[in-house]
PDB file of N, CA, C and O in Angstrom:
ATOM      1  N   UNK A   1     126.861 151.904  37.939  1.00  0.00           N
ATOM      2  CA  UNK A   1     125.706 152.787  38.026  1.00  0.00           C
ATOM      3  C   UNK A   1     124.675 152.165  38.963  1.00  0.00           C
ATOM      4  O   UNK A   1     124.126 151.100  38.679  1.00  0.00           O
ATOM      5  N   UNK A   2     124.386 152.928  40.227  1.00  0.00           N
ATOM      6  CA  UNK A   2     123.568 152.284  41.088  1.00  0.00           C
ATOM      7  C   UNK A   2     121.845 152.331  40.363  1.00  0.00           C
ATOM      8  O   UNK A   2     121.492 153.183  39.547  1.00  0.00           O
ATOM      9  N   UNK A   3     120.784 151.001  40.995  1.00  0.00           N
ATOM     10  CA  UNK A   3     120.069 151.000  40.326  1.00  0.00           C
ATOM     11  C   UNK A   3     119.074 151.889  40.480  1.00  0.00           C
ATOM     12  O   UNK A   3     119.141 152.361  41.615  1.00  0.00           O
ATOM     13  N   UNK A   4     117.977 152.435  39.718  1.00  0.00           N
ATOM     14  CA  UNK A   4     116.587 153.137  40.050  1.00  0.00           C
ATOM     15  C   UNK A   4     115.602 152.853  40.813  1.00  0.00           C
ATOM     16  O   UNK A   4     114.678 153.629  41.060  1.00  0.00           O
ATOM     17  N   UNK A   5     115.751 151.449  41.349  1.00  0.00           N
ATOM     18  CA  UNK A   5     114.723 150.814  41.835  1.00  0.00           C
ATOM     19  C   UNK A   5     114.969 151.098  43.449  1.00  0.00           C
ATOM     20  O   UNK A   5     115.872 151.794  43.910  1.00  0.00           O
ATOM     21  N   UNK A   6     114.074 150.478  44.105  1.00  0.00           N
ATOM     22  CA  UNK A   6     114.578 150.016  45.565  1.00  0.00           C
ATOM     23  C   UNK A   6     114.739 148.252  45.693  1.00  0.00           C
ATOM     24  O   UNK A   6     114.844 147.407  44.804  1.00  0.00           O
ATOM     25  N   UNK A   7     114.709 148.127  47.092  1.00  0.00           N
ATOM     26  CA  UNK A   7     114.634 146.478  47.238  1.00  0.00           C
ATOM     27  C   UNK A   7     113.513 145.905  47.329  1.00  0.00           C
ATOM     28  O   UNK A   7     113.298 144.920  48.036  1.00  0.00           O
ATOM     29  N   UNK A   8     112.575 146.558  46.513  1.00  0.00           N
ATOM     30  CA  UNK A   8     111.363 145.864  46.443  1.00  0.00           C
ATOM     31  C   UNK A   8     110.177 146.340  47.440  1.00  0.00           C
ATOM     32  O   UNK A   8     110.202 147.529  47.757  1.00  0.00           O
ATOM     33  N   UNK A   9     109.181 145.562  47.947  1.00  0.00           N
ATOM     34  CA  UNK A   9     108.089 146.223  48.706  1.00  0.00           C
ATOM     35  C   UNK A   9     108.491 146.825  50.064  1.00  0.00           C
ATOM     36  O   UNK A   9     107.852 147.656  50.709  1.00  0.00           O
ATOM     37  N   UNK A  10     109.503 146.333  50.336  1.00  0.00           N
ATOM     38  CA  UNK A  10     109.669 146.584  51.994  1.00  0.00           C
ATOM     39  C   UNK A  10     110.625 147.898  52.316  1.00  0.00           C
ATOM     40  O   UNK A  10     111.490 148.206  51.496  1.00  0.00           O
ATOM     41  N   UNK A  11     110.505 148.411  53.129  1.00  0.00           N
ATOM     42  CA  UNK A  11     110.973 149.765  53.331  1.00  0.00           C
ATOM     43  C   UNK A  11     112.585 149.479  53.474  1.00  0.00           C
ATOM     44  O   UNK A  11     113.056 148.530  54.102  1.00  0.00           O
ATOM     45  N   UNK A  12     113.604 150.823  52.532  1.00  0.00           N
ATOM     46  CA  UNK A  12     115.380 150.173  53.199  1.00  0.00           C
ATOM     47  C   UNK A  12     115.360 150.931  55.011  1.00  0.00           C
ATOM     48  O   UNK A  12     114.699 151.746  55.655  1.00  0.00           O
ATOM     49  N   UNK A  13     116.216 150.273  55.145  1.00  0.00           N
ATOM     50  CA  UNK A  13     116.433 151.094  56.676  1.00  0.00           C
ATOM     51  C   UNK A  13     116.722 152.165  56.800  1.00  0.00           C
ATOM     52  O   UNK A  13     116.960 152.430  57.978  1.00  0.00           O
ATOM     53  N   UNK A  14     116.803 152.765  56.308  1.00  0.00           N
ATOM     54  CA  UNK A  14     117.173 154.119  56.303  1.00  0.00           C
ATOM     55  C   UNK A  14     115.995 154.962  56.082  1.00  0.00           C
ATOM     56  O   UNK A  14     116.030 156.183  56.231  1.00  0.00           O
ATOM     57  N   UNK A  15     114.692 154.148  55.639  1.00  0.00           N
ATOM     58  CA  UNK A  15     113.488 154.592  55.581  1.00  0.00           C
ATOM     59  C   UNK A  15     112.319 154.212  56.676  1.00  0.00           C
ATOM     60  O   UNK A  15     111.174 154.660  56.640  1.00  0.00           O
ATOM     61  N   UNK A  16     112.806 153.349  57.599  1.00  0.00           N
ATOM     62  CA  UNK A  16     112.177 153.146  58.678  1.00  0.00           C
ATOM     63  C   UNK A  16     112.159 154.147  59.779  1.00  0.00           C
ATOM     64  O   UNK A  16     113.134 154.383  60.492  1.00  0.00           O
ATOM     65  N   UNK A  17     110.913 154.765  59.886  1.00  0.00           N
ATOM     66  CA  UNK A  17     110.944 155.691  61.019  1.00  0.00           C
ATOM     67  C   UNK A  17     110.484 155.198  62.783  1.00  0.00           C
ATOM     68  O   UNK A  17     110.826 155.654  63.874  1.00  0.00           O
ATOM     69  N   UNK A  18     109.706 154.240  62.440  1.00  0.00           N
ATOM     70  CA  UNK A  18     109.785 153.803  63.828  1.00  0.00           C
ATOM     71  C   UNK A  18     109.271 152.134  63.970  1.00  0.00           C
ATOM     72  O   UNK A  18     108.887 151.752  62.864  1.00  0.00           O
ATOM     73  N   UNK A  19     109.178 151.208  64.868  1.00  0.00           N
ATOM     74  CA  UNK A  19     109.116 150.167  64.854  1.00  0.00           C
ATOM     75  C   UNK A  19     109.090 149.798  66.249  1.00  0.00           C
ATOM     76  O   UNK A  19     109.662 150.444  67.127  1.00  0.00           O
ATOM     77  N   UNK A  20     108.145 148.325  66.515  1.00  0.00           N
ATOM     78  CA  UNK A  20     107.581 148.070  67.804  1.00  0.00           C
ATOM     79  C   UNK A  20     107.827 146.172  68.136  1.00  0.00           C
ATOM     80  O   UNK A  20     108.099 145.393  67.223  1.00  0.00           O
ATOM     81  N   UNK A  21     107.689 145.822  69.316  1.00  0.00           N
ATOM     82  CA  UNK A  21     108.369 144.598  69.128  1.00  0.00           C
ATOM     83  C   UNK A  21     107.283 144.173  70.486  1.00  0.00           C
ATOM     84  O   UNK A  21     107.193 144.966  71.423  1.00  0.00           O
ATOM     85  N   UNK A  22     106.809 143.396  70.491  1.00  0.00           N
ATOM     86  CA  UNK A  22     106.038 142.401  71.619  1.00  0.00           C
ATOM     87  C   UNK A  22     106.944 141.250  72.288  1.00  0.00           C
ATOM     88  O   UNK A  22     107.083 140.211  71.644  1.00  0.00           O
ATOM     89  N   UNK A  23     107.585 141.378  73.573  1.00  0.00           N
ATOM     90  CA  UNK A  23     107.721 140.121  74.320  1.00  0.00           C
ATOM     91  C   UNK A  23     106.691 140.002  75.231  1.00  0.00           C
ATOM     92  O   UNK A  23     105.949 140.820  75.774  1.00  0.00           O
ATOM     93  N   UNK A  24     106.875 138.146  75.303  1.00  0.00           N
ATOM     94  CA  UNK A  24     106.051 137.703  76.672  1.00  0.00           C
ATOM     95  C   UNK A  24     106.892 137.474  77.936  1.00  0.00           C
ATOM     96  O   UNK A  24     107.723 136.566  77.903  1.00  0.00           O
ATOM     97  N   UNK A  25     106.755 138.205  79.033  1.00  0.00           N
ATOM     98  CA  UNK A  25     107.772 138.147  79.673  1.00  0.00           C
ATOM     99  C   UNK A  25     106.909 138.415  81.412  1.00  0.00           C
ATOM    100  O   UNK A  25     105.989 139.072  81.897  1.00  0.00           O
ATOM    101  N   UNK A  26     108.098 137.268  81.884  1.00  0.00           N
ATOM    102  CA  UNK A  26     107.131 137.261  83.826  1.00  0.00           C
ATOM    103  C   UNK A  26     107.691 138.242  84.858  1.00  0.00           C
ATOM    104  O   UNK A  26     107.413 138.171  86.055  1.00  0.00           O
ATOM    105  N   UNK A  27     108.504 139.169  84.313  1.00  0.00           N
ATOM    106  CA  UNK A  27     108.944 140.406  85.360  1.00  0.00           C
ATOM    107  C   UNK A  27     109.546 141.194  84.072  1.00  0.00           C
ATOM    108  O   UNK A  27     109.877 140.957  82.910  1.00  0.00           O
ATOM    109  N   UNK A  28     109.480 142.378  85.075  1.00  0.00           N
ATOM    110  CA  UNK A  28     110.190 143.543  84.624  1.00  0.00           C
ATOM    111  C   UNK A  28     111.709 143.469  84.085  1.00  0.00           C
ATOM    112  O   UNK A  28     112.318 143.677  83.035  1.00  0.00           O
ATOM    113  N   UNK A  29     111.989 143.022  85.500  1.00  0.00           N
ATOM    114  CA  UNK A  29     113.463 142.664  85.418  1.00  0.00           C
ATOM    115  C   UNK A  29     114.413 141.745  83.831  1.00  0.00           C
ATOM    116  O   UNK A  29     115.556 141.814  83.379  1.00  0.00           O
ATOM    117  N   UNK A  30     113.170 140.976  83.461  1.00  0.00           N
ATOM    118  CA  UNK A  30     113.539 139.821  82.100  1.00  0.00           C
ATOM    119  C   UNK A  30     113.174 141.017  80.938  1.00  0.00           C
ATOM    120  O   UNK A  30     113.599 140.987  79.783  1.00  0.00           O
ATOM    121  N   UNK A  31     112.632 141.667  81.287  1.00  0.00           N
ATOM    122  CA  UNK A  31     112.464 142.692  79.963  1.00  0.00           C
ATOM    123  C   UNK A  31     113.264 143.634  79.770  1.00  0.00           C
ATOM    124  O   UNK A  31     113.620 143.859  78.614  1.00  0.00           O
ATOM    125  N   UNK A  32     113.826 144.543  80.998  1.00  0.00           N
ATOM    126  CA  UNK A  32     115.075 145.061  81.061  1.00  0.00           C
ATOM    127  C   UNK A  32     115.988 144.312  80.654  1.00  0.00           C
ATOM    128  O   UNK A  32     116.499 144.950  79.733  1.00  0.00           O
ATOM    129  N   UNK A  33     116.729 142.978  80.800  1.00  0.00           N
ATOM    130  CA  UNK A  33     117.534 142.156  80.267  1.00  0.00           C
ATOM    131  C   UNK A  33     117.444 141.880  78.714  1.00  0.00           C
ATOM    132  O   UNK A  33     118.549 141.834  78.174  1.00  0.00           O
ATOM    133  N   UNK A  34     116.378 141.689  77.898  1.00  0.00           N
ATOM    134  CA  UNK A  34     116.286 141.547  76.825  1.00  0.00           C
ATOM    135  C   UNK A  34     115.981 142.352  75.711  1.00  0.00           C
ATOM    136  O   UNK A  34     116.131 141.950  74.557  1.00  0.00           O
ATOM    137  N   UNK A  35     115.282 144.210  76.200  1.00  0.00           N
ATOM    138  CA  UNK A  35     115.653 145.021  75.722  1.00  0.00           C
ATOM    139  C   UNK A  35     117.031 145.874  75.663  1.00  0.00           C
ATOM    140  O   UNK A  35     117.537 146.393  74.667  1.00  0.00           O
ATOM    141  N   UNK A  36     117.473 145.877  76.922  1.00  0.00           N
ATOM    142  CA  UNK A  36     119.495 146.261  77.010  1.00  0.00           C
ATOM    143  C   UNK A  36     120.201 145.663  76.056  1.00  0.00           C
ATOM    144  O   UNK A  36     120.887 146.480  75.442  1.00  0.00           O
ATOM    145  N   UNK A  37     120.319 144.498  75.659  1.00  0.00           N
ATOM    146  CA  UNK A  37     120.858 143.488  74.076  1.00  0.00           C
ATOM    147  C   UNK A  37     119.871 144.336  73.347  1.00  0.00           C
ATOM    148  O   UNK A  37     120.299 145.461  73.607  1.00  0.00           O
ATOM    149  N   UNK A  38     118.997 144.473  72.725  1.00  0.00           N
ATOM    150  CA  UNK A  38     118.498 145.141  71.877  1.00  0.00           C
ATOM    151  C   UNK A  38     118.654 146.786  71.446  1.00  0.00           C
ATOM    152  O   UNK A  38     118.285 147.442  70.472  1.00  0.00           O
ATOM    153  N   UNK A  39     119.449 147.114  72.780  1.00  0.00           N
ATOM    154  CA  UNK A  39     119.719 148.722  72.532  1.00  0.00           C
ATOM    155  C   UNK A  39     121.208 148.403  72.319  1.00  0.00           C
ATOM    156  O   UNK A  39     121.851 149.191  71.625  1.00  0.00           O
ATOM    157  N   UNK A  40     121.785 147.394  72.813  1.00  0.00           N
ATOM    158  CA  UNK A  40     123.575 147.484  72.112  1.00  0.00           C
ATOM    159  C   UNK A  40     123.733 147.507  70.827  1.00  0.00           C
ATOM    160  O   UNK A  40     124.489 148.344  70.333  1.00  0.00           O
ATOM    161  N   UNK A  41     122.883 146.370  69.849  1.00  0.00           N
ATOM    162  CA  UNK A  41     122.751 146.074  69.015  1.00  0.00           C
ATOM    163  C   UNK A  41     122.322 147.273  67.983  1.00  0.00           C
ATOM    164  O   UNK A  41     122.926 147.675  66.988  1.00  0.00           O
ATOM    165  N   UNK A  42     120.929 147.765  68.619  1.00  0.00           N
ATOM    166  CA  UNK A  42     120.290 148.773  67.317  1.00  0.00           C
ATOM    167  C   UNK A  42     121.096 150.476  67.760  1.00  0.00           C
ATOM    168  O   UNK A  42     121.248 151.420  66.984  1.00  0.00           O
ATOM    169  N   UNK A  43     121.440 150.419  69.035  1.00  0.00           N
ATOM    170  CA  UNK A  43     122.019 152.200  69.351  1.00  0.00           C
ATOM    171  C   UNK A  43     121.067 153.259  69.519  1.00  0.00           C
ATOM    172  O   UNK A  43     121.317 154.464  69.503  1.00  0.00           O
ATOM    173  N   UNK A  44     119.875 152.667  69.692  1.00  0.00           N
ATOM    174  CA  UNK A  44     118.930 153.793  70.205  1.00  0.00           C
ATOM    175  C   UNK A  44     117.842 153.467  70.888  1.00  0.00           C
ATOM    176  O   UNK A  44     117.259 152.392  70.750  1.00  0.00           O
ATOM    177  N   UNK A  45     117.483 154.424  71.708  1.00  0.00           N
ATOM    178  CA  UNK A  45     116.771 153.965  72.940  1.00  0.00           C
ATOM    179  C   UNK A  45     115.724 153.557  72.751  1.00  0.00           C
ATOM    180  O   UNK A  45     115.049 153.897  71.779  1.00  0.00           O
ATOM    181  N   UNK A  46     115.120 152.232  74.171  1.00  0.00           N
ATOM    182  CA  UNK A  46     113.828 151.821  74.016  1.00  0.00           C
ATOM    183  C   UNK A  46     113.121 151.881  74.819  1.00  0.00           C
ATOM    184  O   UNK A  46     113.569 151.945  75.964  1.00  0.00           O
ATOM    185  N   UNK A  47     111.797 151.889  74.618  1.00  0.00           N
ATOM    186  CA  UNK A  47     110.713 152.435  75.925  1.00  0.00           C
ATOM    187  C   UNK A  47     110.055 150.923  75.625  1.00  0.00           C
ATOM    188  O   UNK A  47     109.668 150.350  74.606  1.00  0.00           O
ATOM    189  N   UNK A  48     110.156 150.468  77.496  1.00  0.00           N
ATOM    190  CA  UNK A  48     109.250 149.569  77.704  1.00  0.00           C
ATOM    191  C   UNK A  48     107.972 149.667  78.358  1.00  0.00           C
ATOM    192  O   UNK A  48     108.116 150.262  79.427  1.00  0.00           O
ATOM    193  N   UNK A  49     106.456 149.232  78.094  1.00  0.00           N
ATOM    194  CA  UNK A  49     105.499 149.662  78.732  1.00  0.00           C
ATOM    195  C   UNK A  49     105.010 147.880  78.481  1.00  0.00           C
ATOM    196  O   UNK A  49     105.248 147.154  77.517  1.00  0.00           O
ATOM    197  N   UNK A  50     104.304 147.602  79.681  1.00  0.00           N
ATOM    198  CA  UNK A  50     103.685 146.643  80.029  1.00  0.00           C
ATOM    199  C   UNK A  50     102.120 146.908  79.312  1.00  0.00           C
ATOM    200  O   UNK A  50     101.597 147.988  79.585  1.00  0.00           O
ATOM    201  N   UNK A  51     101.387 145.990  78.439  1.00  0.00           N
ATOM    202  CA  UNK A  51     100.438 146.052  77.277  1.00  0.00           C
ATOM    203  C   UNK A  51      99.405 145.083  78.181  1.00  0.00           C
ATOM    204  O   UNK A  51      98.643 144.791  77.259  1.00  0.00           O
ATOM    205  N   UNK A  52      99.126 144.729  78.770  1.00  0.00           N
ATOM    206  CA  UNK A  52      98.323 143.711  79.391  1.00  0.00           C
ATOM    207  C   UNK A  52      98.532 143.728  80.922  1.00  0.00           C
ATOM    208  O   UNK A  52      99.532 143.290  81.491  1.00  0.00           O
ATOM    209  N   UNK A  53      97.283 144.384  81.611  1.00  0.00           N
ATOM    210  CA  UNK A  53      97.354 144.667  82.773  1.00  0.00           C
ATOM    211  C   UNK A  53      97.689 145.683  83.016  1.00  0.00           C
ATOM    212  O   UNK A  53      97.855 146.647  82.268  1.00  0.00           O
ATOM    213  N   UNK A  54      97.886 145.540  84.550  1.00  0.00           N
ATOM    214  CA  UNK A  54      98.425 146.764  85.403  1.00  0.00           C
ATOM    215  C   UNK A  54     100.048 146.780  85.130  1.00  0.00           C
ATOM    216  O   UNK A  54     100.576 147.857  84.851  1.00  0.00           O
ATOM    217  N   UNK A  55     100.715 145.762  85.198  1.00  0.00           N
ATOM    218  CA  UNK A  55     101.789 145.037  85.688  1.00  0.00           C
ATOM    219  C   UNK A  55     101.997 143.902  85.351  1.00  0.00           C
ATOM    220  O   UNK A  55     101.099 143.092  85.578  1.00  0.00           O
ATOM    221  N   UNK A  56     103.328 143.401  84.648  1.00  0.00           N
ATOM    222  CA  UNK A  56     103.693 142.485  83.957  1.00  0.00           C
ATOM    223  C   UNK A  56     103.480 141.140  84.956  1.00  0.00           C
ATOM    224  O   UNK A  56     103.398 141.252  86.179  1.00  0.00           O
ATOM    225  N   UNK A  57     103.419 140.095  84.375  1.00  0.00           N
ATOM    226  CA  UNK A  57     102.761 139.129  84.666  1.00  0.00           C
ATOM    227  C   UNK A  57     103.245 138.263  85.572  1.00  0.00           C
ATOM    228  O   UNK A  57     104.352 137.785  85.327  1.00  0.00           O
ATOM    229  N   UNK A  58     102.482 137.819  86.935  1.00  0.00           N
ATOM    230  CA  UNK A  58     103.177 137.066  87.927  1.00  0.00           C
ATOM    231  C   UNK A  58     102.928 135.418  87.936  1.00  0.00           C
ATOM    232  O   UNK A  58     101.791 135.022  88.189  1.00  0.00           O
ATOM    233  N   UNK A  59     103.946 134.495  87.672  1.00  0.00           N
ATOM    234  CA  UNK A  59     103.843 133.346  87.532  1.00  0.00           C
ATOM    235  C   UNK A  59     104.678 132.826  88.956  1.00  0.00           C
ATOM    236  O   UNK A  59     104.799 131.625  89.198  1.00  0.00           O
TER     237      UNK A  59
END
């Protein structure tokens, strides 16, 4: 008999409707690379927008 409860305070996945993730990153190009692994993995698409500045950051 499955239980009444849930897993406690945190939402199950199946109850997560959306979710956001911060890298620090010195081109575009490294963020495309490290969100693409992140869309194999989760199977649904991700929108990247640069949060600081015009344009991601030149070192």
């Amino acid at each position: 008999m499955p239980s009444p409860f849930g897993d406690g305070p945190f939402a199950e996945l199946k109850e997560v409707l959306a979710s956001f993730a911060v890298i620090d990153v010195t081109s575009q190009e490294r963020a495309i690379d490290i969100v693409s692994r992140m869309v194999a993995v989760l199977g649904e698409p991700i929108e990247i927008r640069p949060v600081m500045g015009d344009d991601f950051a030149q070192v």
